[in-house]
Short mmCIF file of C-alpha atoms and ligand atoms in Angstrom, two decimals:
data_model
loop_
_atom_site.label_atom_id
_atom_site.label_comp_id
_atom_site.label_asym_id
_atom_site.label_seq_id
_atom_site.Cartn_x
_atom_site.Cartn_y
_atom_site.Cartn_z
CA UNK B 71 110.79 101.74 123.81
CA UNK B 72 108.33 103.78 121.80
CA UNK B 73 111.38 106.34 121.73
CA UNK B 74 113.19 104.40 119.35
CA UNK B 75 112.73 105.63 115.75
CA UNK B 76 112.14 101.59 114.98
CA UNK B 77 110.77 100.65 118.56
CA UNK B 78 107.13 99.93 117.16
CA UNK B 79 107.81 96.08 117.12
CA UNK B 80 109.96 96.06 120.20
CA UNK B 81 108.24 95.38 123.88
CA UNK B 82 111.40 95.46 125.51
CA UNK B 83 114.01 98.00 125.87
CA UNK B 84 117.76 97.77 124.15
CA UNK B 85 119.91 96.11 126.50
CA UNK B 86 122.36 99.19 127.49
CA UNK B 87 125.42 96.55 126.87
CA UNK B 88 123.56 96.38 123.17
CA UNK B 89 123.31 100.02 122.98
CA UNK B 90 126.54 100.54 123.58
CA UNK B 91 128.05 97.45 121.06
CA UNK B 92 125.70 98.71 118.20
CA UNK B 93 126.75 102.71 118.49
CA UNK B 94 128.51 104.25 116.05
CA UNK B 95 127.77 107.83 116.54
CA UNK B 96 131.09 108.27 118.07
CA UNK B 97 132.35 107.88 115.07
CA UNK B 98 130.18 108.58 112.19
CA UNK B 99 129.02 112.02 113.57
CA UNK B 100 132.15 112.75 111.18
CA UNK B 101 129.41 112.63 108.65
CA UNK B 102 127.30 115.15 109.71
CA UNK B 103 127.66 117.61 106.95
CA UNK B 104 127.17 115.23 104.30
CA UNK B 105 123.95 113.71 106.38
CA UNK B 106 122.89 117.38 106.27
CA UNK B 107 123.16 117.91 102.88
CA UNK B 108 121.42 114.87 101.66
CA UNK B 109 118.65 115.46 104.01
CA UNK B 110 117.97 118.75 102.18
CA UNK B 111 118.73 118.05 99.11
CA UNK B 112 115.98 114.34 99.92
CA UNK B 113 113.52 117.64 101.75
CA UNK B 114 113.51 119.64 98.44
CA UNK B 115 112.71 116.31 96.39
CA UNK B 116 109.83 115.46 98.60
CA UNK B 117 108.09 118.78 98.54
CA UNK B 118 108.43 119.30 94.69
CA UNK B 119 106.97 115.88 94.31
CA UNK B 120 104.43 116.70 96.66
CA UNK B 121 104.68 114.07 99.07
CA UNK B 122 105.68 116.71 101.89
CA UNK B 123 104.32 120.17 101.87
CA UNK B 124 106.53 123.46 101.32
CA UNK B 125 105.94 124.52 105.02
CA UNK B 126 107.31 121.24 106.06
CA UNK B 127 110.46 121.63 103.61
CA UNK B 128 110.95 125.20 104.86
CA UNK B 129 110.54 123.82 108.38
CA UNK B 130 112.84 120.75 107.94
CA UNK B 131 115.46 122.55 105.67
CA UNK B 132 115.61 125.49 108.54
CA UNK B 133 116.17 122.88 111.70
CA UNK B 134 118.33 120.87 109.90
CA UNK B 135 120.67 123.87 109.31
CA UNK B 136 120.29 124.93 112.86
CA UNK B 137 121.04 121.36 114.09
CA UNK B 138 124.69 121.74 111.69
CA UNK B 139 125.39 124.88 112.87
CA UNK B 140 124.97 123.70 116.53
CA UNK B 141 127.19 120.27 115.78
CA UNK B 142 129.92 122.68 114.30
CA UNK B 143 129.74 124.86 117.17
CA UNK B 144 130.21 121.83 119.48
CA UNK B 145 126.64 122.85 120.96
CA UNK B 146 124.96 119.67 120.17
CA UNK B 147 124.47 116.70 122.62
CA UNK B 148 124.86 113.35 121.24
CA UNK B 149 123.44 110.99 123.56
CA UNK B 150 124.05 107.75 124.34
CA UNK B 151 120.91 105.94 122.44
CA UNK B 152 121.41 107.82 119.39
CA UNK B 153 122.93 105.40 117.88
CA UNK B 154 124.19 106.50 114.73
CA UNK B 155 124.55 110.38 113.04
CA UNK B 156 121.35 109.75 110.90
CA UNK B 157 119.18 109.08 113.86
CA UNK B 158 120.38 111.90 115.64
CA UNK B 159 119.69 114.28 113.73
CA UNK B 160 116.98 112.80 113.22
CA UNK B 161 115.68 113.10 116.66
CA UNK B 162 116.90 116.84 117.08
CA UNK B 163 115.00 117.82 113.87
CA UNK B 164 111.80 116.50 115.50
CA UNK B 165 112.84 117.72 119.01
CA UNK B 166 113.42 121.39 117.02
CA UNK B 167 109.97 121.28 114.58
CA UNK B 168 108.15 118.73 116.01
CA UNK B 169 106.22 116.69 113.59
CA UNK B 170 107.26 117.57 110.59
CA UNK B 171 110.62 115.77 111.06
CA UNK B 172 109.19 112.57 111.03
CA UNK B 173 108.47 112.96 107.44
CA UNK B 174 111.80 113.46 106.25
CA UNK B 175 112.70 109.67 106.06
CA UNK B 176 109.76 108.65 103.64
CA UNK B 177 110.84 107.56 100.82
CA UNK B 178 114.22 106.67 102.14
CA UNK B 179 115.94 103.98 104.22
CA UNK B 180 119.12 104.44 106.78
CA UNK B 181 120.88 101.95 104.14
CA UNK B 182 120.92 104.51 101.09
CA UNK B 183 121.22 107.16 103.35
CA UNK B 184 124.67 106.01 104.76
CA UNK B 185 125.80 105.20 101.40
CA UNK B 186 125.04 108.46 99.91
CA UNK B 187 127.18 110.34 103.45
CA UNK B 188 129.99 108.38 102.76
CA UNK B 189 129.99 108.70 98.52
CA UNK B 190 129.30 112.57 99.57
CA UNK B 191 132.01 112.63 102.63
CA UNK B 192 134.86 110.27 100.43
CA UNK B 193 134.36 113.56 97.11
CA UNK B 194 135.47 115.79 99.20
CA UNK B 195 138.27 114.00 101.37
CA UNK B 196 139.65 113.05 97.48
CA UNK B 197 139.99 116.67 96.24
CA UNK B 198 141.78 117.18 99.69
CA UNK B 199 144.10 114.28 99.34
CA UNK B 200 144.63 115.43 95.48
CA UNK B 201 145.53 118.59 96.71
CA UNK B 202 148.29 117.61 98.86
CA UNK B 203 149.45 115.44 95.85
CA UNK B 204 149.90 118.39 93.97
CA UNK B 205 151.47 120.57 96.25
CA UNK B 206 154.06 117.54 97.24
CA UNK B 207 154.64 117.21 93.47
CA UNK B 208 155.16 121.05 93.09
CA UNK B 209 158.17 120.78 95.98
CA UNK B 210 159.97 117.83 94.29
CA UNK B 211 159.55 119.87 90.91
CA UNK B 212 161.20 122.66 92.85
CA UNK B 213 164.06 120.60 94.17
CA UNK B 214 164.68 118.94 91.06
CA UNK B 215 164.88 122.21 88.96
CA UNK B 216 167.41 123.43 92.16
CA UNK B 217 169.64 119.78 92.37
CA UNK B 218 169.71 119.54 88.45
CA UNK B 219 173.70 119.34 88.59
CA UNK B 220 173.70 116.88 91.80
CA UNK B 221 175.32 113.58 91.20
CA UNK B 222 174.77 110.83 93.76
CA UNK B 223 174.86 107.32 93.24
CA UNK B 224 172.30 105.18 91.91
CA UNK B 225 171.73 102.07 93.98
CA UNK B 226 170.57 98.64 92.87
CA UNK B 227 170.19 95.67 95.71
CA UNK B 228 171.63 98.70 98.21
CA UNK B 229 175.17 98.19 96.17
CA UNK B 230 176.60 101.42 94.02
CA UNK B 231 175.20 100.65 90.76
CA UNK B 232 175.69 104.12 88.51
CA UNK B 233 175.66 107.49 88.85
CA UNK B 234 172.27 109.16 88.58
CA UNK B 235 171.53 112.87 89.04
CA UNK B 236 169.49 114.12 92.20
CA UNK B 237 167.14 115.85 90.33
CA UNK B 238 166.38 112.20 88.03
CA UNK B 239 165.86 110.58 91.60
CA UNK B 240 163.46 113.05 93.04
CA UNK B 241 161.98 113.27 89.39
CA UNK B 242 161.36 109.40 90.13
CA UNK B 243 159.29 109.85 93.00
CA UNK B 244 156.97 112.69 90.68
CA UNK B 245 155.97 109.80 88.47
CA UNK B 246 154.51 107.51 91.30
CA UNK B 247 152.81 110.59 92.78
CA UNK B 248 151.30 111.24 89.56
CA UNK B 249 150.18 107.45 89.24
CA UNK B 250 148.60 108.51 92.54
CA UNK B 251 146.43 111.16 91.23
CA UNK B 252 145.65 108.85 88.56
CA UNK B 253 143.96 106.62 90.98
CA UNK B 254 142.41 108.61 93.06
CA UNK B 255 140.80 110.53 89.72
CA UNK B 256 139.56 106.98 88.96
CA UNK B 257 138.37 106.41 92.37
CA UNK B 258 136.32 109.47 92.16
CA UNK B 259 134.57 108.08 88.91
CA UNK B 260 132.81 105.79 90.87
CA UNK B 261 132.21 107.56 94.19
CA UNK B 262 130.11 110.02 92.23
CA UNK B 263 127.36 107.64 92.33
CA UNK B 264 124.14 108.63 93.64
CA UNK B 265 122.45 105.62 95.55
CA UNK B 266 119.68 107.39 97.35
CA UNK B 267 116.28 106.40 96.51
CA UNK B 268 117.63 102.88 96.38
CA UNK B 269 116.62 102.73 100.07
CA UNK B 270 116.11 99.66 101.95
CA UNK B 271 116.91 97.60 98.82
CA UNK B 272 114.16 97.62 96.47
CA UNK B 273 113.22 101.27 95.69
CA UNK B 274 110.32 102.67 96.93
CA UNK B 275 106.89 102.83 95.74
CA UNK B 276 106.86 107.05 96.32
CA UNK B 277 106.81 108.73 92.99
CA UNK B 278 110.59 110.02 94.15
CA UNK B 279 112.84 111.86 91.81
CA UNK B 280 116.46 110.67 91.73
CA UNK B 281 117.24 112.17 88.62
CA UNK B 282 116.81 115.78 90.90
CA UNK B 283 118.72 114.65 94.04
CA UNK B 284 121.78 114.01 92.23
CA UNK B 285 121.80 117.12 90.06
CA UNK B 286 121.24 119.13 93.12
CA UNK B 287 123.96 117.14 94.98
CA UNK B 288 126.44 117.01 91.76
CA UNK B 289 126.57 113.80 91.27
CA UNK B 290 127.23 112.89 87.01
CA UNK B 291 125.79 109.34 87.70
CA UNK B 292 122.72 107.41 89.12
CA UNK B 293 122.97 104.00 91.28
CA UNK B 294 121.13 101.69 88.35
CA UNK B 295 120.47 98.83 90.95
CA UNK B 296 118.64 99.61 94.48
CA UNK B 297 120.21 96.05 95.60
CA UNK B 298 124.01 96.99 94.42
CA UNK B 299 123.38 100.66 95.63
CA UNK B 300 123.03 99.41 99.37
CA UNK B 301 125.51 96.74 99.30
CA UNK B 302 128.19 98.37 97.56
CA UNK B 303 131.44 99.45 99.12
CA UNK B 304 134.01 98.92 96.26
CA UNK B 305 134.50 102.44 95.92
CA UNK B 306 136.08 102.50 99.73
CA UNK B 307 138.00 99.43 99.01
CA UNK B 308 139.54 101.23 96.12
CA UNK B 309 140.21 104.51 97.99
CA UNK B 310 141.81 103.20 100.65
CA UNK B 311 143.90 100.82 98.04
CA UNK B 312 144.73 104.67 96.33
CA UNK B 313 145.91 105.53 100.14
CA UNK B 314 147.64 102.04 100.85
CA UNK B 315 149.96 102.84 97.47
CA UNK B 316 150.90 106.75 98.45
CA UNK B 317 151.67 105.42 102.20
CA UNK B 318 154.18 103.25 100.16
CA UNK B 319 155.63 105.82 98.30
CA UNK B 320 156.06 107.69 100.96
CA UNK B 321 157.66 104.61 102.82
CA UNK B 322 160.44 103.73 100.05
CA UNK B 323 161.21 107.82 100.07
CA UNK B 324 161.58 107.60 103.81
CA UNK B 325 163.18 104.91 103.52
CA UNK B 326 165.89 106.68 101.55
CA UNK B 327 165.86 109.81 104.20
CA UNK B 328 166.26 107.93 107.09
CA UNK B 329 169.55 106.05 105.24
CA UNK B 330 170.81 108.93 103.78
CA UNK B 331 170.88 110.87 106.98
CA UNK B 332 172.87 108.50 109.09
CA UNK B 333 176.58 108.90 109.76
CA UNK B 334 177.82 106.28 107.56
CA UNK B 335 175.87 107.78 104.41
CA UNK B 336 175.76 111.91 105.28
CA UNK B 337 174.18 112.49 102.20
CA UNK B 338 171.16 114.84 104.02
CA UNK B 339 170.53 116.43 106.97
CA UNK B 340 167.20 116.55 108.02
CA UNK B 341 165.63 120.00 109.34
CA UNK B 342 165.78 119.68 113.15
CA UNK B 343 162.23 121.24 112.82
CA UNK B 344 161.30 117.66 111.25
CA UNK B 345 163.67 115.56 113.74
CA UNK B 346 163.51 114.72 117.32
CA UNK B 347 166.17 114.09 119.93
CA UNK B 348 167.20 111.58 122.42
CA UNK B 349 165.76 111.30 126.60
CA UNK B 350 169.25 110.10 127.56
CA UNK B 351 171.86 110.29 124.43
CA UNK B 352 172.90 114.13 124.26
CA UNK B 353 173.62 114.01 120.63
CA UNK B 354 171.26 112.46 118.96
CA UNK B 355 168.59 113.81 116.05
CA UNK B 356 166.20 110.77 114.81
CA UNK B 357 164.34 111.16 111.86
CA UNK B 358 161.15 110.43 113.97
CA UNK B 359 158.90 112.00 111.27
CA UNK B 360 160.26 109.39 108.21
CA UNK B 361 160.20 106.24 110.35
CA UNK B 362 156.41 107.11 111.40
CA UNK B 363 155.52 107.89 108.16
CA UNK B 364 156.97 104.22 107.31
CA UNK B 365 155.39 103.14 110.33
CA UNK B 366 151.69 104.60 109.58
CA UNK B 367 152.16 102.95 106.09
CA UNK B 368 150.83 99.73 108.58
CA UNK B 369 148.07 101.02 109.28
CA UNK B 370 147.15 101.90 106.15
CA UNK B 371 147.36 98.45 104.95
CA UNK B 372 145.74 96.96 107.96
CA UNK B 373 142.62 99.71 107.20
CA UNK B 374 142.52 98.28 102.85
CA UNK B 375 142.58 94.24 104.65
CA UNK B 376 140.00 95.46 107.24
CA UNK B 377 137.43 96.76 104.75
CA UNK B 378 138.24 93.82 102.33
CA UNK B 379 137.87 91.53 104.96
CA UNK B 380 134.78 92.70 106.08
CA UNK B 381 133.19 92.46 102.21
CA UNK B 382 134.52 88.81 101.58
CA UNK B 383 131.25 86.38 101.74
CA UNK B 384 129.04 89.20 102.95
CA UNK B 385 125.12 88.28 101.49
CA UNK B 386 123.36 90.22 99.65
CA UNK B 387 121.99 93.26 100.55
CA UNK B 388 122.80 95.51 103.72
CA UNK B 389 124.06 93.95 106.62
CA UNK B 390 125.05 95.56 109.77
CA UNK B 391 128.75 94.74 109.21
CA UNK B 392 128.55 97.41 106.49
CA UNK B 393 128.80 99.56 109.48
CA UNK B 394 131.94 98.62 110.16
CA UNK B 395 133.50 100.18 106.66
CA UNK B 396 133.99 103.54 108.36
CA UNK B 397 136.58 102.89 110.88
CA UNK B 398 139.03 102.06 108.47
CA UNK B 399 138.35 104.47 106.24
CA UNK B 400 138.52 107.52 108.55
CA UNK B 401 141.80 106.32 109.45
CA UNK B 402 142.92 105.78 105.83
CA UNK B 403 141.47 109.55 105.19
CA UNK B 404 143.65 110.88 108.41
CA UNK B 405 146.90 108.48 107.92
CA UNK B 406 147.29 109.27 104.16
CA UNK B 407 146.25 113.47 104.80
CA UNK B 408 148.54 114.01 108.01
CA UNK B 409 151.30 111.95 106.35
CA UNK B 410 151.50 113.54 102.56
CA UNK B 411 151.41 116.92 104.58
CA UNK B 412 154.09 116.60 106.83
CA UNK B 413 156.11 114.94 104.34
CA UNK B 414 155.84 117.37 101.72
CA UNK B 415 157.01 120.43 104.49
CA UNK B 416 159.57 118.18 105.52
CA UNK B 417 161.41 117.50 102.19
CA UNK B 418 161.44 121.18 101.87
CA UNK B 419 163.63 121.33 104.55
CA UNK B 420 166.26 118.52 103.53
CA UNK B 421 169.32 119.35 102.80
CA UNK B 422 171.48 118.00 100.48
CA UNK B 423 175.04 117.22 100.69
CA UNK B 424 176.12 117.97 96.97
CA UNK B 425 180.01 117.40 97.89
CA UNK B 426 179.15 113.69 99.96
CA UNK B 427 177.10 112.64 97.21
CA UNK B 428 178.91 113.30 94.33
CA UNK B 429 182.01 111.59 96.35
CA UNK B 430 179.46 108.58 97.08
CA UNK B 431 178.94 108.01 93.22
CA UNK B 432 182.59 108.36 92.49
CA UNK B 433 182.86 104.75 94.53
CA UNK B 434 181.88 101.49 93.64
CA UNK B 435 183.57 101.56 90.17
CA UNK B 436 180.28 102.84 89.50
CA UNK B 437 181.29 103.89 86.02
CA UNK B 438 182.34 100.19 85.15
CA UNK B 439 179.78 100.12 82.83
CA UNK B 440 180.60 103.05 80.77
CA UNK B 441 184.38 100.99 79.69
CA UNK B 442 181.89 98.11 79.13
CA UNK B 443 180.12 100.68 76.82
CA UNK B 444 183.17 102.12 75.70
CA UNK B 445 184.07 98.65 74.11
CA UNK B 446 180.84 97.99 72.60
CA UNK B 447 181.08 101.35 70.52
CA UNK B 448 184.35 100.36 69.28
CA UNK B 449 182.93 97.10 67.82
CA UNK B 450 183.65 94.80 70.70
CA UNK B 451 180.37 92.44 71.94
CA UNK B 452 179.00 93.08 74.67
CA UNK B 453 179.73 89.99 76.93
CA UNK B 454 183.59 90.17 75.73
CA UNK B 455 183.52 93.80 77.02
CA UNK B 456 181.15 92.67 80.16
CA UNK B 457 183.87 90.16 81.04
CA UNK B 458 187.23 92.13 80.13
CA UNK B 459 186.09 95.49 82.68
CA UNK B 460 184.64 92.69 85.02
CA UNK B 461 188.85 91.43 85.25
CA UNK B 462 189.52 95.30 85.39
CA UNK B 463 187.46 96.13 88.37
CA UNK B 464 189.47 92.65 90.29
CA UNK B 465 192.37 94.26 89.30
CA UNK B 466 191.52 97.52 91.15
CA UNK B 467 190.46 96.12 93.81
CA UNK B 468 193.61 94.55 94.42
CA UNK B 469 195.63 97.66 93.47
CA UNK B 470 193.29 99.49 95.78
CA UNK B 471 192.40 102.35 93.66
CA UNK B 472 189.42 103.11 91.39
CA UNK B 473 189.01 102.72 87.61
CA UNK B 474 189.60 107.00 87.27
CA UNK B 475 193.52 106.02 88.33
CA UNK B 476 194.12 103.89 85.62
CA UNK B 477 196.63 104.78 83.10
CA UNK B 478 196.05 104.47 79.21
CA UNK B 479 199.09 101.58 79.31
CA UNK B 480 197.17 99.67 82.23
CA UNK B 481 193.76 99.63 80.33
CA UNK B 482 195.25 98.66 77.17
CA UNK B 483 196.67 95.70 78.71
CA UNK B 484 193.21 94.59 79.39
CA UNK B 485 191.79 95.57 76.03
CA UNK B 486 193.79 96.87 72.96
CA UNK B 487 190.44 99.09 71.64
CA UNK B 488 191.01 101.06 74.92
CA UNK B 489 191.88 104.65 73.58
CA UNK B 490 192.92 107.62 74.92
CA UNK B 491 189.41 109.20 74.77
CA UNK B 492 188.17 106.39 77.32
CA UNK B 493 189.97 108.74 80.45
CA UNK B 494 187.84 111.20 80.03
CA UNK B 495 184.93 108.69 79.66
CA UNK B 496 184.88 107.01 83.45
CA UNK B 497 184.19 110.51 85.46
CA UNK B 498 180.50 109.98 87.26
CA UNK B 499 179.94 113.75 85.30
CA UNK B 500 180.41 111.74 82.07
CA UNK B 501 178.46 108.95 82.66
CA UNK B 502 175.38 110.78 83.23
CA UNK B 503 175.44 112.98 80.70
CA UNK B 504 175.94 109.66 78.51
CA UNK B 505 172.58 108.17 79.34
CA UNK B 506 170.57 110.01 77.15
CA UNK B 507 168.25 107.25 76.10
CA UNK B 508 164.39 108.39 76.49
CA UNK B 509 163.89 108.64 80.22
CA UNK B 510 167.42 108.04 81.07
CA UNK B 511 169.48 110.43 83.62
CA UNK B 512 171.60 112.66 80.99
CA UNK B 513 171.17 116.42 82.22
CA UNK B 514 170.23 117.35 79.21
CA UNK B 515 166.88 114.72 79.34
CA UNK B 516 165.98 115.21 83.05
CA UNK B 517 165.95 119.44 82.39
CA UNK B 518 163.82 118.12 79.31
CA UNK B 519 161.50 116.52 81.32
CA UNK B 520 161.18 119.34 84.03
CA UNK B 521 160.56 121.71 80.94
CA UNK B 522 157.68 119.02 80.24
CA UNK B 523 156.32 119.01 83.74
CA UNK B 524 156.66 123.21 84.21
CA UNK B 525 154.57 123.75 81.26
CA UNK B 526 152.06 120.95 81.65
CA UNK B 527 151.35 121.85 85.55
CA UNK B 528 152.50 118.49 86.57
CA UNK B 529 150.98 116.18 83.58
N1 LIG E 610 125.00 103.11 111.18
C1 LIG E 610 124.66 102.32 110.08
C2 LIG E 610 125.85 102.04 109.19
O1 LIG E 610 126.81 102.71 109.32
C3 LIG E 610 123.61 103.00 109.27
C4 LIG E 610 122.72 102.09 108.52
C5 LIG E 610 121.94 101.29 109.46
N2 LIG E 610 120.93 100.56 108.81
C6 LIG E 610 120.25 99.64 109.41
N3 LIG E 610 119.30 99.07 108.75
N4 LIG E 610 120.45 99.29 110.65
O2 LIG E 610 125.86 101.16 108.38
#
């Protein structure tokens, strides 16, 4: 028992069942770098405050860069009563300098410790994840610019509503990535925290020097509460919120995809790099990659419940739960990474049926609302006008033929401030290039905007 870094107390060995059920070095050795670097950065603390010697820095800054290099190189054992990353590396550094390591935890507690991997390990999975933002961002920018004369039809409750442009669509899509970045920016803020030297819970009575260990580690702000520093896992909760809402995103645009590539619609055709095929029907190409992106968008949610879940009633300070935050997480980190990266290749590689589209939007009397319009700029209000096309949509529906066939006479019989300008007004080409209220679809607005975004790199 005496092997145990804690086993002082103990006269009996851990159960192995225990062992086992308490492990998480199976999955936190994900940490290892970041346990690394706080352990030096802790090391270099120590010896300038003189609570360790230089030769026992030198000595446990040199193993513990042997013991990464060995973990990266998949030369280093984990073994089964490690149980988690800190403690073994912890028992390699004293297995590799002997006494020496057992001085690197003073001052420090396993509690601060694994808050200060995972503030450490979240900064950089964030610059990652805003990376892939903008790159995704940079494609739709790129197939915006390219579809900027596409017409397709906009849908409200799945029914034709009005003719929108491609480009305005995509364009759409930009904004909630960049409400993405937003988050995850403001997610950041409050990673970059430094909580060590909070250790168990109360601080420690070494003359430590935070201040140093987060300059060295680049972190802008201190923990200001030992208790709160421990406990704390709000900034997890809100990254994997930040993930939850791109995995949505993503959904709604797959969503679209998977629609717009069936048979009925035909308004894309997916890359068969990006689709799969049948194990019995010959002719088949599934969008396999959009329905699991919508299908990992579960997970996602399950990981954001999972985490809160775990926080809800928990007492104050560290409790072995806390453990449990990581699981979630990873798979937030790996779900929201894989998914923004495939996507992004894979909307590269949609094609776009300009011709289907454009005849899609040219249905639904989708321009109805331009004769309503029509009306209301000659003077008439705009429930008279809402009711009088309203009658002229009934009556082309039982003439079978859309509002573009109607003759000047036919209108006129519906409304005498019908003019012979209003033919030219009910093309879906008209009725974009009509909604050229700030933010609207007109051409000329959208190629505004994707000026805008060109010249501002995507802000
Ligand atoms: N593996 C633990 C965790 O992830 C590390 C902290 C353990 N602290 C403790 N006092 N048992 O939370």
């Amino acid at each position: 028992m005496k092997e145990k870094a804690w086993g002082g107390r103990f006269a009996l060995p851990t159960d192995s069942e225990v062992e086992a059920f308490t492990a998480s070095v199976h999955f936190d050795k994900r940490l290892y770098k970041h346990d690394i670097l706080g352990s030096i950065a802790h090391a270099r603390m120590l010896a300038r405050r003189k609570i360790i010697s230089a030769k026992e820095r030198d000595a446990i800054c040199a193993g513990l860069k042997e013991i990464g290099a060995d973990i990266e190189g998949g030369a280093f054992t984990f073994r089964a009563d490690d149980e988690d990353i800190h403690m073994a590396i912890e028992r390699a550094l004293t297995e590799i300098i002997g006494a020496a390591g057992g001085k690197l935890h003073t001052g420090r507690s396993r509690n601060d410790q694994v808050a200060l991997d995972v503030r450490l390990y979240l900064r950089d999975e964030i610059a990652d994840v805003l990376k892939l933002l903008a790159r995704l961002k940079k494609m739709l920018l790129k197939t915006a610019k390219k579809e900027i004369e596409t017409i397709l039809p906009g849908y409200t409750h799945m029914q034709k509503a009005q003719p929108v442009l491609l480009a305005h669509y995509l364009l759409a899509y930009y904004e909630m990535f960049s409400r993405d970045q937003g988050r995850f920016e403001d997610c950041r803020r409050r990673v970059n925290v430094m909580p060590l030297g909070a250790a168990a819970l109360a601080g420690t009575g070494l003359p430590i020097d935070r201040k140093a260990v987060a300059k060295e580690l680049k972190f802008p702000a201190l923990s200001e509460n030992s208790m709160d520093a421990v406990s704390d896992r709000d900034f997890a909760a809100e990254f994997i919120f930040a993930a939850a809402t791109v995995m949505m995103h993503l959904s709604r645009f797959c969503e679209d995809l998977i629609i717009w590539s069936t048979d009925e619609f035909s308004y894309v055709e997916i890359s068969d790099a990006f689709t799969t095929g049948s194990s019995i029907m010959p002719q088949k190409k599934n969008p396999d990659v959009a329905e699991l992106i919508r299908g990992k968008t579960s997970r996602v949610y399950g990981d954001l419940v999972a985490l809160l879940t775990l926080l809800k009633g928990l007492p104050m300070t560290y409790n072995r739960d806390l453990q449990e935050d990581k699981e979630p997480l990873f798979d937030a980190v790996d779900t929201v990474k894989s998914s923004l990266s495939v996507f992004a290749a894979m909307v590269g590689h949609v094609k776009f049926d300009r011709r289907r589209m454009r005849a899609g939007a040219e249905g639904g009397f989708s321009t109805a609302t331009d004769a309503a319009e029509y009306l209301v700029s000659k003077g008439v209000p705009f429930r008279e006008a809402h009711r009088v096309v309203g009658t002229l949509v009934a009556y082309c529906l039982e003439k079978n033929k859309p509002l573009t066939a109607l003759s000047l006479e036919e209108l006129r019989r519906f409304h005498k401030k019908f003019d012979a300008d209003i033919l030219g007004r009910l093309a879906v080409e008209s009725s974009v290039a009509a909604r050229k209220s700030y933010g609207g679809t007109a051409t000329e607005v959208v190629a505004k905007r994707i000026a805008e975004l060109e010249k501002n790199a995507g802000r």
